[in-house]
Structures are given as structure tokens and as C-alpha cells.
Short mmCIF file of C-alpha atoms in Angstrom, two decimals:
data_model
loop_
_atom_site.label_atom_id
_atom_site.label_comp_id
_atom_site.label_asym_id
_atom_site.label_seq_id
_atom_site.Cartn_x
_atom_site.Cartn_y
_atom_site.Cartn_z
CA MET A 204 -29.13 -0.36 8.89
CA SER A 205 -27.63 -3.60 7.61
CA ILE A 206 -23.89 -4.23 7.81
CA PRO A 207 -22.03 -3.84 4.49
CA HIS A 208 -20.80 -7.00 2.84
CA LEU A 209 -17.60 -6.87 0.80
CA PRO A 210 -17.60 -9.73 -1.69
CA ALA A 211 -14.55 -11.25 -3.25
CA LEU A 212 -14.09 -9.93 -6.78
CA ARG A 213 -13.36 -12.67 -9.28
CA LYS A 214 -12.20 -10.79 -12.37
CA GLY A 215 -14.38 -7.93 -11.18
CA ARG A 216 -17.48 -10.02 -10.56
CA PRO A 217 -18.80 -10.05 -6.97
CA TYR A 218 -18.68 -13.44 -5.26
CA GLU A 219 -20.36 -14.09 -1.92
CA SER A 220 -18.89 -16.95 0.07
CA LEU A 221 -20.47 -18.96 2.87
CA ASP A 222 -17.28 -18.32 4.82
CA LYS A 223 -17.15 -14.71 6.04
CA ALA A 224 -14.89 -12.70 8.32
CA GLN A 225 -15.86 -9.64 10.31
CA VAL A 226 -13.91 -6.39 10.31
CA LYS A 227 -14.42 -4.64 13.64
CA ASP A 228 -13.88 -1.28 15.26
CA HIS A 229 -10.61 -1.81 17.13
CA LYS A 230 -11.88 0.08 20.20
CA THR A 231 -15.55 -0.89 20.53
CA GLY A 232 -15.64 -4.22 18.75
CA GLU A 233 -18.54 -3.05 16.60
CA VAL A 234 -18.73 -4.89 13.27
CA CYS A 235 -18.02 -2.50 10.39
CA ALA A 236 -18.42 -5.03 7.59
CA GLU A 237 -18.48 -8.70 6.69
CA ILE A 238 -16.03 -9.89 4.05
CA SER A 239 -16.38 -13.04 1.99
CA GLN A 240 -13.40 -15.35 2.33
CA VAL A 241 -12.23 -17.52 -0.56
CA ASN A 242 -10.08 -20.62 -0.45
CA ALA A 243 -6.93 -21.47 -2.36
CA GLY A 244 -8.91 -23.54 -4.87
CA ILE A 245 -10.83 -20.48 -6.08
CA VAL A 246 -7.58 -18.55 -6.45
CA ARG A 247 -6.09 -21.38 -8.51
CA LYS A 248 -9.18 -21.66 -10.69
CA ASP A 249 -9.33 -17.96 -11.46
CA LEU A 250 -5.62 -17.50 -12.10
CA ALA A 251 -5.72 -20.36 -14.58
CA ARG A 252 -7.85 -18.02 -16.73
CA ILE A 253 -6.09 -14.74 -15.98
CA GLY A 254 -5.42 -14.31 -19.69
CA GLU A 255 -9.03 -13.16 -20.06
CA ALA A 256 -8.35 -10.26 -17.69
CA ARG A 257 -5.22 -9.35 -19.61
CA ALA A 258 -7.17 -9.42 -22.88
CA ALA A 259 -9.72 -6.98 -21.44
CA LEU A 260 -6.97 -4.44 -20.74
CA LYS A 261 -5.28 -4.92 -24.11
CA LYS A 262 -8.36 -3.45 -25.79
CA PHE A 263 -7.27 -0.03 -24.49
CA THR A 264 -4.25 2.05 -25.42
CA VAL A 265 -1.88 3.14 -22.68
CA GLU A 266 -2.99 6.75 -23.19
CA GLN A 267 -6.61 5.73 -22.67
CA LEU A 268 -5.72 3.84 -19.51
CA ILE A 269 -3.78 6.84 -18.22
CA GLU A 270 -6.90 8.97 -18.71
CA ILE A 271 -9.00 6.36 -16.92
CA THR A 272 -6.48 6.26 -14.08
CA ALA A 273 -6.66 10.04 -13.67
CA LYS A 274 -10.46 9.90 -13.54
CA ALA A 275 -10.19 7.11 -10.97
CA GLY A 276 -8.07 9.45 -8.86
CA GLU A 277 -10.87 12.00 -8.73
CA PHE A 278 -13.45 9.35 -7.89
CA PHE A 279 -11.21 7.92 -5.17
CA LEU A 280 -10.59 11.28 -3.52
CA ASN A 281 -13.99 12.92 -3.93
CA GLY A 282 -16.58 10.38 -5.08
CA THR A 283 -19.32 8.37 -3.43
CA LEU A 284 -18.57 4.79 -4.48
CA PRO A 285 -20.17 1.36 -4.02
CA LEU A 286 -19.27 -0.39 -0.78
CA GLY A 287 -19.98 -4.06 -1.29
CA ASP A 288 -22.86 -5.76 -3.03
CA LYS A 289 -25.81 -4.97 -0.73
CA GLY A 290 -26.53 -1.46 -1.94
CA HIS A 291 -24.22 0.38 0.46
CA THR A 292 -22.16 3.34 -0.67
CA GLN A 293 -19.19 5.14 0.83
CA THR A 294 -18.34 8.84 0.78
CA PRO A 295 -14.73 10.01 1.24
CA GLN A 296 -15.56 11.03 4.81
CA GLU A 297 -17.04 7.60 5.55
CA TYR A 298 -13.97 5.93 4.07
CA ILE A 299 -11.70 8.00 6.34
CA ALA A 300 -13.74 7.27 9.46
CA THR A 301 -14.12 3.55 8.76
CA LEU A 302 -10.46 3.00 7.94
CA SER A 303 -9.51 4.80 11.15
CA ARG A 304 -11.90 2.66 13.17
CA THR A 305 -10.49 -0.64 11.96
CA SER A 306 -6.79 0.18 11.56
CA GLY A 307 -6.14 2.72 14.32
CA LEU A 308 -4.76 5.28 11.86
CA PRO A 309 -5.92 8.82 12.80
CA HIS A 310 -8.16 10.67 10.33
CA ILE A 311 -5.48 13.20 9.42
CA MET A 312 -3.07 10.43 8.41
CA VAL A 313 -5.74 8.70 6.33
CA LYS A 314 -6.32 12.01 4.53
CA ARG A 315 -2.59 12.36 3.82
CA ASN A 316 -2.47 8.84 2.44
CA MET A 317 -5.50 9.61 0.27
CA THR A 318 -3.69 12.64 -1.12
CA LYS A 319 -0.65 10.52 -1.98
CA LEU A 320 -2.82 8.00 -3.81
CA HIS A 321 -4.66 10.76 -5.64
CA TYR A 322 -1.34 12.24 -6.76
CA ALA A 323 -0.14 8.87 -8.08
CA LEU A 324 -3.39 8.29 -9.96
CA THR A 325 -3.54 11.74 -11.53
CA ASN A 326 0.16 11.85 -12.45
CA MET A 327 0.47 8.40 -13.97
CA LYS A 328 2.04 9.68 -17.18
CA VAL A 329 4.91 11.20 -15.20
CA ILE A 330 5.30 7.98 -13.20
CA LEU A 331 5.40 5.82 -16.32
CA ASN A 332 7.90 8.19 -17.89
CA GLY A 333 10.17 7.56 -14.93
CA LEU A 334 9.59 3.81 -14.86
CA THR A 335 10.25 3.40 -18.59
CA ARG A 336 13.02 6.04 -18.83
CA GLY A 337 11.13 8.12 -21.32
CA LEU A 338 9.84 5.33 -23.55
CA ASP A 339 7.30 6.35 -26.18
CA LEU A 340 4.19 4.81 -24.62
CA SER A 341 2.87 3.74 -28.02
CA VAL A 342 5.66 1.13 -27.96
CA ILE A 343 3.72 -0.62 -25.19
CA ASP A 344 0.65 -0.72 -27.45
CA ARG A 345 2.48 -1.99 -30.54
CA GLY A 346 5.15 -4.04 -28.84
CA PHE A 347 7.95 -2.38 -30.77
CA GLY A 348 9.23 1.04 -31.83
CA THR A 349 12.26 3.27 -31.38
CA GLN A 350 13.88 5.13 -28.51
CA SER A 351 16.74 7.60 -29.00
CA GLY A 352 17.01 6.36 -32.57
CA CYS A 353 17.40 2.70 -31.58
CA PRO A 354 14.87 -0.06 -32.23
CA VAL A 355 13.24 -1.35 -29.04
CA SER A 356 10.61 -3.91 -28.17
CA TYR A 357 8.27 -4.30 -25.23
CA PHE A 358 6.70 -7.42 -23.82
CA PRO A 359 5.28 -8.14 -20.37
CA THR A 360 7.03 -10.68 -18.15
CA THR A 361 3.80 -11.63 -16.39
CA LYS A 362 0.09 -11.98 -17.06
CA SER A 363 -0.83 -10.60 -13.65
CA LEU A 364 0.58 -8.77 -10.64
CA GLY A 365 -0.01 -10.58 -7.36
CA LEU A 366 -0.34 -8.46 -4.20
CA VAL A 367 -0.36 -9.54 -0.58
CA MET A 368 -1.23 -6.25 1.10
CA PRO A 369 -0.72 -5.03 4.68
CA SER A 370 -3.00 -3.16 7.07
CA ASN A 371 -0.56 -0.53 8.29
CA SER A 372 -0.64 2.24 5.68
CA PRO A 373 -3.09 2.91 2.80
CA ALA A 374 -0.53 4.65 0.57
CA VAL A 375 1.33 1.38 -0.10
CA ASN A 376 -1.45 0.70 -2.62
CA SER A 377 0.20 3.29 -4.86
CA LEU A 378 2.77 0.63 -5.78
CA TRP A 379 0.32 -1.40 -7.84
CA LEU A 380 -1.43 1.47 -9.61
CA PRO A 381 0.91 1.61 -12.67
CA ALA A 382 0.02 -2.01 -13.50
CA ILE A 383 -3.36 -1.01 -14.92
CA ALA A 384 -1.90 1.56 -17.32
CA LEU A 385 0.67 -1.09 -18.34
CA LYS A 386 -2.22 -3.47 -19.15
CA ILE A 387 -1.45 -5.94 -16.36
CA PRO A 388 -4.38 -7.16 -14.21
CA VAL A 389 -3.99 -7.17 -10.44
CA VAL A 390 -4.75 -10.00 -8.02
CA ILE A 391 -5.09 -8.50 -4.54
CA LYS A 392 -5.15 -10.25 -1.20
CA PRO A 393 -6.14 -7.34 1.12
CA GLY A 394 -4.94 -6.81 4.68
CA ARG A 395 -7.33 -8.11 7.31
CA GLU A 396 -7.94 -4.74 8.98
CA GLU A 397 -7.62 -2.71 5.79
CA PRO A 398 -9.72 -4.00 2.89
CA TRP A 399 -11.16 -0.51 2.39
CA THR A 400 -8.44 1.12 0.31
CA PRO A 401 -7.92 -1.56 -2.36
CA TYR A 402 -11.68 -2.06 -2.63
CA ARG A 403 -12.32 1.69 -2.99
CA LEU A 404 -9.53 2.00 -5.58
CA ILE A 405 -11.02 -0.84 -7.60
CA GLN A 406 -14.46 0.77 -7.53
CA ALA A 407 -12.92 4.10 -8.56
CA PHE A 408 -11.20 2.46 -11.53
CA ILE A 409 -14.41 0.73 -12.62
CA ALA A 410 -16.40 3.96 -12.27
CA ALA A 411 -13.79 5.67 -14.45
CA GLY A 412 -14.23 3.12 -17.25
CA ALA A 413 -11.61 0.45 -16.53
CA PRO A 414 -12.68 -3.12 -17.37
CA PRO A 415 -13.85 -4.91 -14.19
CA GLU A 416 -12.08 -8.08 -15.35
CA ALA A 417 -8.73 -6.42 -14.58
CA PHE A 418 -9.33 -6.63 -10.82
CA GLY A 419 -9.15 -9.59 -8.51
CA PHE A 420 -9.94 -9.04 -4.82
CA TYR A 421 -9.38 -12.20 -2.80
CA PRO A 422 -9.70 -12.07 0.99
CA THR A 423 -8.15 -15.40 1.90
CA ASP A 424 -5.96 -17.31 4.35
CA HIS A 425 -2.23 -18.07 4.27
CA GLU A 426 -2.70 -20.92 1.80
CA GLY A 427 -4.66 -18.66 -0.54
CA SER A 428 -2.02 -15.94 -0.22
CA GLY A 429 0.60 -18.50 -1.16
CA GLU A 430 -1.33 -19.40 -4.29
CA VAL A 431 -1.58 -15.74 -5.31
CA VAL A 432 2.21 -15.50 -5.14
CA LYS A 433 2.86 -18.92 -6.65
CA LEU A 434 0.64 -18.39 -9.67
CA SER A 435 1.33 -14.72 -10.44
CA GLY A 436 4.40 -14.08 -12.55
CA ARG A 437 5.34 -10.99 -10.54
CA ASN A 438 4.38 -10.11 -6.97
CA LEU A 439 4.55 -7.49 -4.25
CA VAL A 440 4.22 -8.89 -0.73
CA PHE A 441 4.26 -7.16 2.64
CA GLY A 442 5.12 -8.91 5.86
CA ASP A 443 7.49 -9.60 8.71
CA VAL A 444 10.94 -11.16 8.87
CA ASN A 445 9.54 -14.62 8.24
CA MET A 446 7.79 -13.42 5.09
CA ALA A 447 10.99 -11.81 3.86
CA LYS A 448 12.98 -15.01 4.42
CA MET A 449 10.30 -17.12 2.73
CA TYR A 450 10.75 -15.32 -0.58
CA GLU A 451 14.42 -14.43 -0.26
CA GLY A 452 16.13 -14.87 -3.61
CA ASN A 453 12.87 -15.31 -5.54
CA PRO A 454 13.07 -12.93 -8.53
CA ALA A 455 9.29 -13.07 -9.01
CA VAL A 456 8.63 -11.58 -5.57
CA GLN A 457 9.46 -8.11 -4.30
CA VAL A 458 9.22 -8.22 -0.51
CA HIS A 459 8.42 -5.16 1.57
CA GLY A 460 9.37 -6.34 5.04
CA PRO A 461 10.27 -4.75 8.36
CA GLY A 462 12.40 -2.08 6.69
CA TRP A 463 15.13 -1.52 9.28
CA SER A 464 15.79 1.90 7.78
CA LYS A 465 18.69 3.78 9.36
CA ILE A 466 19.90 7.36 9.52
CA ILE A 467 23.69 7.50 9.25
CA ILE A 468 25.61 10.74 9.70
CA GLY A 469 29.27 10.55 8.71
CA GLU A 470 32.35 12.30 10.01
CA ASP A 471 32.09 14.88 7.24
CA LYS A 472 28.63 16.11 8.35
CA ILE A 473 28.40 15.37 12.05
CA GLU A 474 29.45 18.86 13.14
CA ASN A 475 26.26 20.12 11.46
CA TRP A 476 23.96 17.49 12.99
CA LYS A 477 21.45 20.15 14.08
CA ASP A 478 20.77 20.87 10.39
CA TYR A 479 19.40 17.33 10.06
CA LEU A 480 17.28 17.20 13.20
CA ASP A 481 14.02 17.87 11.32
CA VAL A 482 14.85 15.06 8.91
CA MET A 483 15.58 12.68 11.79
CA VAL A 484 12.33 13.52 13.57
CA ALA A 485 10.27 13.14 10.38
CA SER A 486 11.98 9.88 9.42
CA ILE A 487 11.17 8.41 12.81
CA SER A 488 7.66 9.70 13.39
CA ASP A 489 5.88 10.52 10.10
CA ASN A 490 2.75 8.45 9.39
CA GLY A 491 2.67 7.56 13.08
CA GLY A 492 5.84 5.50 12.68
CA ARG A 493 3.84 2.75 10.96
CA SER A 494 5.59 2.73 7.60
CA CYS A 495 8.18 0.08 6.80
CA ILE A 496 10.58 2.88 5.86
CA ASN A 497 10.40 4.67 9.22
CA ALA A 498 13.87 4.98 10.73
CA SER A 499 14.62 2.56 13.57
CA ALA A 500 18.16 3.76 14.34
CA VAL A 501 20.36 6.84 14.15
CA ILE A 502 24.06 6.00 13.80
CA VAL A 503 26.62 8.73 14.38
CA PRO A 504 30.39 8.95 15.05
CA LYS A 505 29.96 11.36 18.01
CA TYR A 506 27.50 13.70 19.75
CA GLY A 507 25.26 10.72 20.44
CA LYS A 508 24.06 12.03 23.81
CA GLU A 509 23.35 15.47 22.42
CA ILE A 510 21.39 14.08 19.47
CA ALA A 511 19.44 11.69 21.70
CA THR A 512 18.51 14.57 23.99
CA ALA A 513 17.40 16.74 21.06
CA LEU A 514 15.26 13.92 19.65
CA ALA A 515 13.74 13.27 23.06
CA GLU A 516 12.84 16.94 23.39
CA ARG A 517 11.04 16.80 20.04
CA LEU A 518 9.43 13.37 20.30
CA GLY A 519 8.86 13.08 24.02
CA PRO A 520 5.98 15.61 24.22
CA VAL A 521 3.99 13.79 21.52
CA LYS A 522 0.90 12.35 23.21
CA PRO A 523 -2.00 10.12 22.09
CA THR A 524 -5.08 12.09 21.04
CA SER A 525 -8.51 11.32 19.62
CA SER A 526 -8.62 9.73 16.18
CA ASP A 527 -10.25 12.82 14.65
CA ASP A 528 -7.71 15.29 16.09
CA GLU A 529 -6.22 17.22 13.17
CA ASN A 530 -2.90 17.39 15.05
CA ALA A 531 -2.67 13.66 15.80
CA ARG A 532 0.84 12.24 15.39
CA LEU A 533 0.48 8.79 16.93
CA SER A 534 -1.42 5.76 15.63
CA GLY A 535 -3.16 2.99 17.47
CA PHE A 536 -2.59 -0.66 16.63
CA ALA A 537 -5.81 -2.45 15.85
CA ASN A 538 -4.45 -5.96 16.35
CA GLY A 539 -2.46 -6.43 19.54
CA ARG A 540 -1.35 -9.90 18.45
CA ARG A 541 0.49 -8.33 15.54
CA HIS A 542 1.72 -5.35 17.53
CA LEU A 543 4.50 -3.33 16.00
CA PRO A 544 6.55 -1.10 18.30
CA ALA A 545 5.54 2.55 18.35
CA PRO A 546 8.14 4.82 16.79
CA PHE A 547 9.33 6.27 20.06
CA ASP A 548 9.85 3.08 22.06
CA HIS A 549 12.11 1.20 19.66
CA LEU A 550 14.48 3.88 18.43
CA VAL A 551 18.13 2.95 18.84
CA LEU A 552 20.79 5.63 18.72
CA GLY A 553 24.27 4.23 18.20
CA GLN A 554 27.63 5.91 18.46
CA GLN A 555 30.82 4.35 17.14
CA ALA A 556 33.38 3.57 19.82
CA PRO A 557 36.85 5.15 19.55
CA ALA A 558 39.55 3.02 17.99
CA GLY A 559 40.87 0.40 20.39
CA GLN A 560 37.75 0.38 22.56
CA PRO A 561 34.91 -2.20 22.45
#
């Protein structure tokens, strides 16, 4: 059987490039798909006309787009969807297996991430209610209205949402999903080892009735990624410390970097530290420790040795298993050159020194 080809999507239209990259099984090296690569010039050309994508979304009401988003959730979780432009399709089971093969994420963790995405898609009205603090959604359609008896207006601060996505965890794609219901097109630069989730989400949206023009899918290099961020009025980017520093202080860019999340237990709660052991273990190890919000340190005023021992007793027995093991708790890393430390070999547990001591 031929290898699937994932084209770039230029306002939803497939584009096959002469320049292609291969996405491979991280263990066997088998090619799972070829992906067309676009250069920065194509990104610039398309974003110069992004208003056409915005116009396609403005033809719908927010309520209609919420309904489409919910349907997309069902297609994403349960549907057989197009995979590329050569006639291939992908079932949910094939999506799970393929994503695991290229990213190292065990099947059970892919399924959990799928469930999170499905929840976001099928509960978009609740999400928008939280994001807008209860705004009457018809205000977004009209541009004006009232809230709590006061006149309000609504206008977008961007014509598109730029996204430079990672390869570590599929559920991060939930962050861009509200954009469609808010009538903002998305311009996605997918992660190298994880093009599957954004591509499947796009196909689910299109199958549910969303306008294809609302979706840009641009596998590209660093220069092309830079153009996505430069030319989109608002952006979400994922990366390392260098990426975070690059966009530090830029109000148009929300950076999701290394995280450096900490667990801090104060003097007022430390005597009950055992009550928080489950939270500590989950914060460190959930999702295989791959998420940017996984805890990297536990800081306590005392009982450091006791807490470290308790964590070791819980985390130490966790062993690597097969990717399809339903009890898998560890993830592989598909790209050794971009290795991130496993959750159990980088944990730091700090205890404050008594007053007067270093």
C-alpha cells in the first residue's frame, strides 16, 4: 500500500510541494507518511489574504459554529476521516497507533488526550461562557449589545491565530479550538513528529460543516514558523527556553515553554503532607511527564527526606512497558536530539534551611 501524503493546507486547499519530509516510526524507522513542506514565501503570500478566511467564518453565527464544533468532536473521536490527499483514510484506532509510533506516547495516553479534545469540542459553549464571562454570544455576531444592563461591544484584535505546535502532547491542540467558534481562522505549523492531531482536527471540522478556508496547515522550517508568528496578530507558540526568550515581552505571542511548575507546601500544611502525596505523584508523572505543566520540583519547609522516600516508593516501581499496554505510565522520546528528561530523573526536592544556616 502506498504511503500517505499529508499536503499543506492553504486556506483548506491541499498543496503538494516538491520538498517533502518523512515522519517515521521512532523504533523501526519505517516511514508512516510524507509531508509537504512549504517555505516562508508561501506563508507570507497566504497570510496577506487571510481576510478571505475570516470572511468565510463570518457567514456563520457563533451558535452555528458551536454546533459545528460539537459535531467535529464526534468525528474526531469516532469517525473515519481523510488522511492526506492520496485517498487514504484514518480510523480512531489507526490515529492512536500512528501517533504512538511517531511520538513515543503510549496508546492509553493518546486515548486520554483524545478524550480531553472531545470534551473541549463538545462543550464549547461552556468554554466560551468562561472565556467571555457570560457574554451573550449574539454580541459577537452583531458586534454590540448589552451585558448586565450595560452597553458592550465586541471586535477581534486579530484576523488569524498563529500556532507553532509541539510534538509532546496532543491535548495542547485544545487551546486553539475556541478560535473557530469566535470566527478567527487558524494558521498551524504542526510539530515534526505530531502532525496527526491538528490534521485530524481540521478534517473533523470540515466534515462537520466548517468552511475549509478557516484552516491553514503549514509544515515549514524555522523561517516559516517565524513568519507565522510575525504575520498573525495573535499567536500561541510552544518551545524551549530559547523560544520563550525570543518572544519575551511580545504581547502578540503567548509562549508555552518549559513550564518549571513547582509544588510548594507551606508551614501551615506541611504536617499533613501525606494528604497531598497523590497530588504530588500525579503532578510529576501524569501524561508520562511530557506536559509542560508537569512538576519539576517539590519545595517544603521540612520532612524533605520523608517526602522524597514516599515519592520514590510510588514512582520507583514504574517501569517501561509496550506502547499498547493499558497500564503504561512512561513515554518514549521519538527524537533523541530533542530529548526531554523523563519525569523521574529530573525531579528536585528542596527543603528550606533553618535560619542562620546556608
